[in-house]
Amino acid sequence: MTAYGVSSMFFHEYTSDEIFSFVAKTGLDGIEYWLETPHFWLRDLPADEVIACRWAHPEIATLTVHTPVLDLNPCSINPDVAEISVAYAVRSLEMAQMLGAAVLTVHPGRRTAKRPPGEADLARFDRYVSALREAALKDTVTVAIENMEPAVNSLICTPERMRDVLDAEPWLKFTLDTSHALATSEETAMQYIDLCADRLANVHISRAEKGRLHLPLDRSPVIARILRNLRDCHYRGGLMLEIDDLNFGRPLPAEEKCAILAKDNAFMRECMEPD
């Protein structure tokens, strides 16, 4: 059954208990919990608090986890950065299991220099994936790798490249980020679904417009077409709103954030209904 949720980072300035309470008010039934949510990340990852929040809010039935990425890069040319980034990805899998998450989303990393990835970068990517594979095969959490926005140093930013990675790693699943895909084109977003729907485990849903990413859905006809394509492909995983509150140009009170999410929640459900 499809889960409708939101990234915890939309409420980044709040505690875990407040985040769960706000999400419950919106009618959403899922959260993608970023381990870098400040109140969690900066207090040594108190998993028991998030577990308690899950018990207190049974209406939020689905939890997915996002591995730390903000200043990490598992494909970094700096071996120390690469090592700690890979270690955090593996630790995130353990944390996701502890929290009872269904899916862990990971990023593919990038070439450090803003140049096309070369053999050395691909070798570092292979070592990263090998570490994830070894950990994932011991676990029950699904690991899903996310497509990135188009960039010269990106390791996965086309549907064809994503398909190649998935074919090489039968255990690995796919997190579609619609905003990253739409940064290229609507056609690209549709191609990700057409090529990789059989491995799709999670969707980060948001709009892109005029170079700005992770915008609210705002009843976008483009997003409606993407959602209906997902519906027609019989996708039943998470639809996790990933909205960047910096796009609004001013601090948003929690009530306004909840109102935005409630509107987007209603729109998603409408689009996913059978014709």
Coordinates of C-alpha atoms in Angstrom, one line a residue:
M1 CA 0.0 0.0 0.0
T2 CA 1.3 3.4 -0.9
A3 CA 2.7 5.5 2.0
Y4 CA 2.4 9.3 1.8
G5 CA 5.1 11.0 3.8
V6 CA 7.6 13.8 4.1
S7 CA 11.3 14.3 4.9
S8 CA 12.0 15.2 8.5
M9 CA 14.3 17.9 7.2
F10 CA 11.3 20.0 6.3
F11 CA 10.9 20.4 10.0
H12 CA 14.7 20.6 10.7
E13 CA 14.4 23.2 13.4
Y14 CA 12.2 21.0 15.7
T15 CA 12.6 18.0 18.0
S16 CA 11.7 14.5 16.8
D17 CA 8.6 14.5 19.0
E18 CA 7.5 17.8 17.4
I19 CA 8.2 16.5 13.9
F20 CA 6.1 13.4 14.4
S21 CA 3.3 15.5 15.9
F22 CA 3.3 18.0 13.0
V23 CA 3.3 15.2 10.4
A24 CA 0.4 13.5 12.1
K25 CA -1.6 16.7 11.8
T26 CA -1.2 16.9 8.1
G27 CA -2.8 13.5 7.4
L28 CA 0.4 12.0 6.0
D29 CA 1.3 8.5 7.2
G30 CA 5.0 8.4 6.6
I31 CA 8.3 10.1 7.5
E32 CA 11.7 9.8 5.8
Y33 CA 13.9 10.4 8.8
W34 CA 17.2 12.0 7.8
L35 CA 19.9 11.0 10.3
E36 CA 21.2 14.6 10.0
T37 CA 18.0 16.0 11.4
P38 CA 19.8 18.5 13.7
H39 CA 18.1 17.6 17.1
F40 CA 19.0 14.0 16.4
W41 CA 22.3 14.3 14.7
L42 CA 23.9 16.8 17.1
R43 CA 22.9 14.7 20.2
D44 CA 24.7 11.4 19.2
L45 CA 21.8 9.8 17.4
P46 CA 19.4 8.9 20.3
A47 CA 17.5 6.1 18.5
D48 CA 15.3 5.4 21.5
E49 CA 13.7 8.9 21.1
V50 CA 12.6 8.1 17.5
I51 CA 11.4 4.7 18.5
A52 CA 9.3 6.3 21.3
C53 CA 7.9 8.7 18.7
R54 CA 6.9 5.8 16.5
W55 CA 5.1 4.1 19.4
A56 CA 3.3 7.4 20.2
H57 CA 2.2 7.9 16.6
P58 CA 0.9 4.6 15.2
E59 CA -0.9 6.6 12.5
I60 CA 2.6 7.2 11.0
A61 CA 2.9 3.7 9.8
T62 CA 5.9 4.0 7.4
L63 CA 9.4 5.1 8.3
T64 CA 12.2 5.3 5.8
V65 CA 15.7 6.6 6.6
H66 CA 18.1 8.8 4.7
T67 CA 21.9 8.2 5.2
P68 CA 24.0 11.3 6.1
V69 CA 25.2 13.2 3.0
L70 CA 25.6 16.9 3.7
D71 CA 29.4 17.0 4.1
L72 CA 30.2 13.4 3.2
N73 CA 31.3 11.8 0.0
P74 CA 32.0 8.0 -0.3
C75 CA 33.8 8.6 -3.6
S76 CA 36.0 11.4 -2.4
I77 CA 39.6 11.6 -3.6
N78 CA 40.5 12.1 0.1
P79 CA 40.8 8.6 1.5
D80 CA 39.8 9.7 5.0
V81 CA 36.7 11.4 3.8
A82 CA 35.8 8.4 1.7
E83 CA 36.4 6.0 4.6
I84 CA 34.2 7.8 7.1
S85 CA 31.5 8.4 4.5
V86 CA 31.3 4.7 3.7
A87 CA 31.3 3.9 7.5
Y88 CA 28.4 6.2 8.0
A89 CA 26.4 4.6 5.2
V90 CA 27.0 1.2 6.8
R91 CA 26.1 2.5 10.2
S92 CA 23.0 4.1 8.7
L93 CA 21.8 0.6 7.7
E94 CA 22.2 -0.6 11.2
M95 CA 20.3 2.5 12.5
A96 CA 17.5 2.0 10.0
Q97 CA 17.1 -1.6 11.2
M98 CA 17.0 -0.4 14.8
L99 CA 14.3 2.2 14.0
G100 CA 12.2 -0.3 12.1
A101 CA 12.6 1.4 8.8
A102 CA 11.5 -0.2 5.5
V103 CA 14.0 1.5 3.3
L104 CA 17.4 3.2 3.6
T105 CA 18.2 5.8 0.8
V106 CA 21.8 6.3 0.0
H107 CA 23.5 8.8 -2.4
P108 CA 26.0 7.5 -4.9
G109 CA 28.8 10.0 -4.1
R110 CA 30.5 12.2 -6.7
R111 CA 33.9 13.0 -8.2
T112 CA 35.6 15.5 -6.0
A113 CA 36.7 17.7 -8.9
K114 CA 34.0 19.2 -11.2
R115 CA 35.1 17.0 -14.0
P116 CA 33.6 13.8 -15.6
P117 CA 34.2 10.7 -13.4
G118 CA 37.1 8.6 -14.4
E119 CA 38.3 5.1 -13.7
A120 CA 39.6 6.0 -10.2
D121 CA 36.3 7.5 -9.3
L122 CA 34.4 4.5 -10.5
A123 CA 36.7 2.2 -8.6
R124 CA 35.9 4.2 -5.4
F125 CA 32.2 3.9 -6.2
D126 CA 32.6 0.1 -6.6
R127 CA 34.3 -0.1 -3.2
Y128 CA 31.5 1.9 -1.6
V129 CA 28.8 -0.4 -3.2
S130 CA 30.7 -3.5 -2.1
A131 CA 30.7 -2.3 1.5
L132 CA 26.9 -1.6 1.3
R133 CA 26.3 -5.0 -0.3
E134 CA 28.2 -6.8 2.4
A135 CA 26.2 -5.0 5.1
A136 CA 22.8 -5.2 3.3
L137 CA 23.0 -9.0 2.8
K138 CA 23.1 -9.4 6.6
D139 CA 20.1 -7.1 7.1
T140 CA 16.4 -6.9 6.3
V141 CA 16.3 -3.2 5.4
T142 CA 16.1 -2.4 1.7
V143 CA 18.9 -0.2 0.4
A144 CA 17.9 2.1 -2.4
I145 CA 20.3 4.4 -4.3
E146 CA 19.1 7.8 -5.4
N147 CA 19.5 9.6 -8.8
M148 CA 21.3 12.9 -8.5
E149 CA 20.7 16.2 -10.3
P150 CA 22.6 16.7 -13.6
A151 CA 26.2 17.7 -12.9
V152 CA 29.5 17.0 -14.6
N153 CA 30.9 15.2 -11.7
S154 CA 27.8 13.1 -10.9
L155 CA 28.1 9.3 -10.8
I156 CA 24.4 8.6 -11.4
C157 CA 22.3 11.3 -13.1
T158 CA 20.7 9.5 -16.1
P159 CA 18.2 6.7 -16.3
E160 CA 20.5 4.6 -18.4
R161 CA 23.3 4.9 -15.8
M162 CA 20.9 4.0 -13.0
R163 CA 19.7 0.9 -14.9
D164 CA 23.3 -0.2 -15.5
V165 CA 24.0 0.1 -11.7
L166 CA 20.9 -1.8 -10.8
D167 CA 21.7 -4.6 -13.4
A168 CA 25.1 -5.0 -11.9
E169 CA 23.8 -5.2 -8.3
P170 CA 20.7 -7.4 -8.1
W171 CA 20.3 -6.7 -4.4
L172 CA 20.1 -2.9 -4.8
K173 CA 16.9 -0.9 -5.2
F174 CA 16.2 2.6 -6.5
T175 CA 15.0 5.8 -4.9
L176 CA 13.6 8.2 -7.6
D177 CA 14.1 11.9 -6.8
T178 CA 11.6 13.6 -9.1
S179 CA 13.1 17.1 -8.6
H180 CA 16.6 15.8 -9.5
A181 CA 15.2 14.2 -12.7
L182 CA 13.1 17.2 -13.6
A183 CA 16.2 19.4 -13.5
T184 CA 16.9 17.7 -16.8
S185 CA 13.4 17.3 -18.2
E186 CA 10.0 15.7 -17.6
E187 CA 10.9 13.1 -20.2
T188 CA 13.9 12.1 -18.0
A189 CA 11.7 11.7 -15.0
M190 CA 9.4 9.4 -17.0
Q191 CA 12.4 7.5 -18.4
Y192 CA 13.6 6.7 -14.9
I193 CA 10.2 5.1 -14.2
D194 CA 10.0 3.3 -17.5
L195 CA 13.5 1.8 -17.2
C196 CA 13.7 1.2 -13.5
A197 CA 10.2 0.7 -12.1
D198 CA 10.9 -3.0 -11.4
R199 CA 13.5 -1.9 -8.8
L200 CA 11.8 1.2 -7.4
A201 CA 11.5 1.2 -3.6
N202 CA 11.1 4.8 -2.7
V203 CA 10.2 8.2 -4.3
H204 CA 11.3 11.6 -3.2
I205 CA 8.5 13.8 -4.6
S206 CA 8.9 17.5 -5.3
R207 CA 8.8 20.0 -8.1
A208 CA 11.6 21.8 -10.1
E209 CA 11.2 25.1 -11.8
K210 CA 13.7 27.6 -13.3
G211 CA 16.7 26.0 -11.7
R212 CA 15.1 25.7 -8.3
L213 CA 14.7 22.2 -6.8
H214 CA 12.6 20.6 -4.1
L215 CA 9.6 22.9 -4.4
P216 CA 6.1 22.0 -3.1
L217 CA 3.9 20.1 -5.6
D218 CA 1.4 23.0 -5.8
R219 CA -1.0 20.8 -8.0
S220 CA 1.6 20.8 -10.8
P221 CA 0.4 19.1 -14.0
V222 CA 3.9 17.7 -14.5
I223 CA 3.9 16.1 -11.1
A224 CA 0.4 14.8 -11.7
R225 CA 1.6 13.0 -14.9
I226 CA 4.6 11.5 -13.0
L227 CA 2.3 10.2 -10.2
R228 CA -0.1 8.7 -12.7
N229 CA 2.8 7.0 -14.4
L230 CA 3.8 5.5 -11.0
R231 CA 0.3 4.5 -10.4
D232 CA 0.0 2.8 -13.8
C233 CA 3.3 0.9 -13.1
H234 CA 1.6 -0.4 -9.9
Y235 CA 4.1 1.4 -7.6
R236 CA 3.1 0.9 -4.0
G237 CA 6.1 2.2 -2.1
G238 CA 6.6 5.5 -0.3
L239 CA 5.9 8.9 -1.8
M240 CA 8.1 11.2 0.4
L241 CA 7.7 14.9 0.0
E242 CA 11.2 16.5 0.0
I243 CA 10.7 20.2 0.2
D244 CA 13.4 22.8 0.8
D245 CA 12.0 25.5 3.1
L246 CA 14.8 27.9 1.9
N247 CA 12.8 28.2 -1.4
F248 CA 10.2 30.3 0.4
G249 CA 12.6 33.2 1.2
R250 CA 11.4 33.6 4.8
P251 CA 11.1 31.4 7.8
L252 CA 7.8 29.4 7.8
P253 CA 6.0 28.7 11.0
A254 CA 5.1 25.1 11.7
E255 CA 1.4 25.8 11.0
E256 CA 2.2 27.0 7.5
K257 CA 4.4 24.1 6.8
C258 CA 1.7 21.7 7.9
A259 CA -0.8 23.5 5.6
I260 CA 1.5 23.1 2.6
L261 CA 2.0 19.4 3.4
A262 CA -1.8 18.8 3.8
K263 CA -2.5 20.3 0.4
D264 CA 0.3 18.2 -1.3
N265 CA -0.9 15.1 0.6
A266 CA -4.5 15.6 -0.8
F267 CA -3.0 16.1 -4.3
M268 CA -0.9 13.0 -4.2
R269 CA -3.7 10.8 -3.1
E270 CA -6.0 12.2 -5.8
C271 CA -3.4 11.5 -8.5
M272 CA -2.8 7.9 -7.3
E273 CA -6.5 7.0 -7.3
P274 CA -7.6 4.7 -10.1
D275 CA -9.4 6.4 -13.0

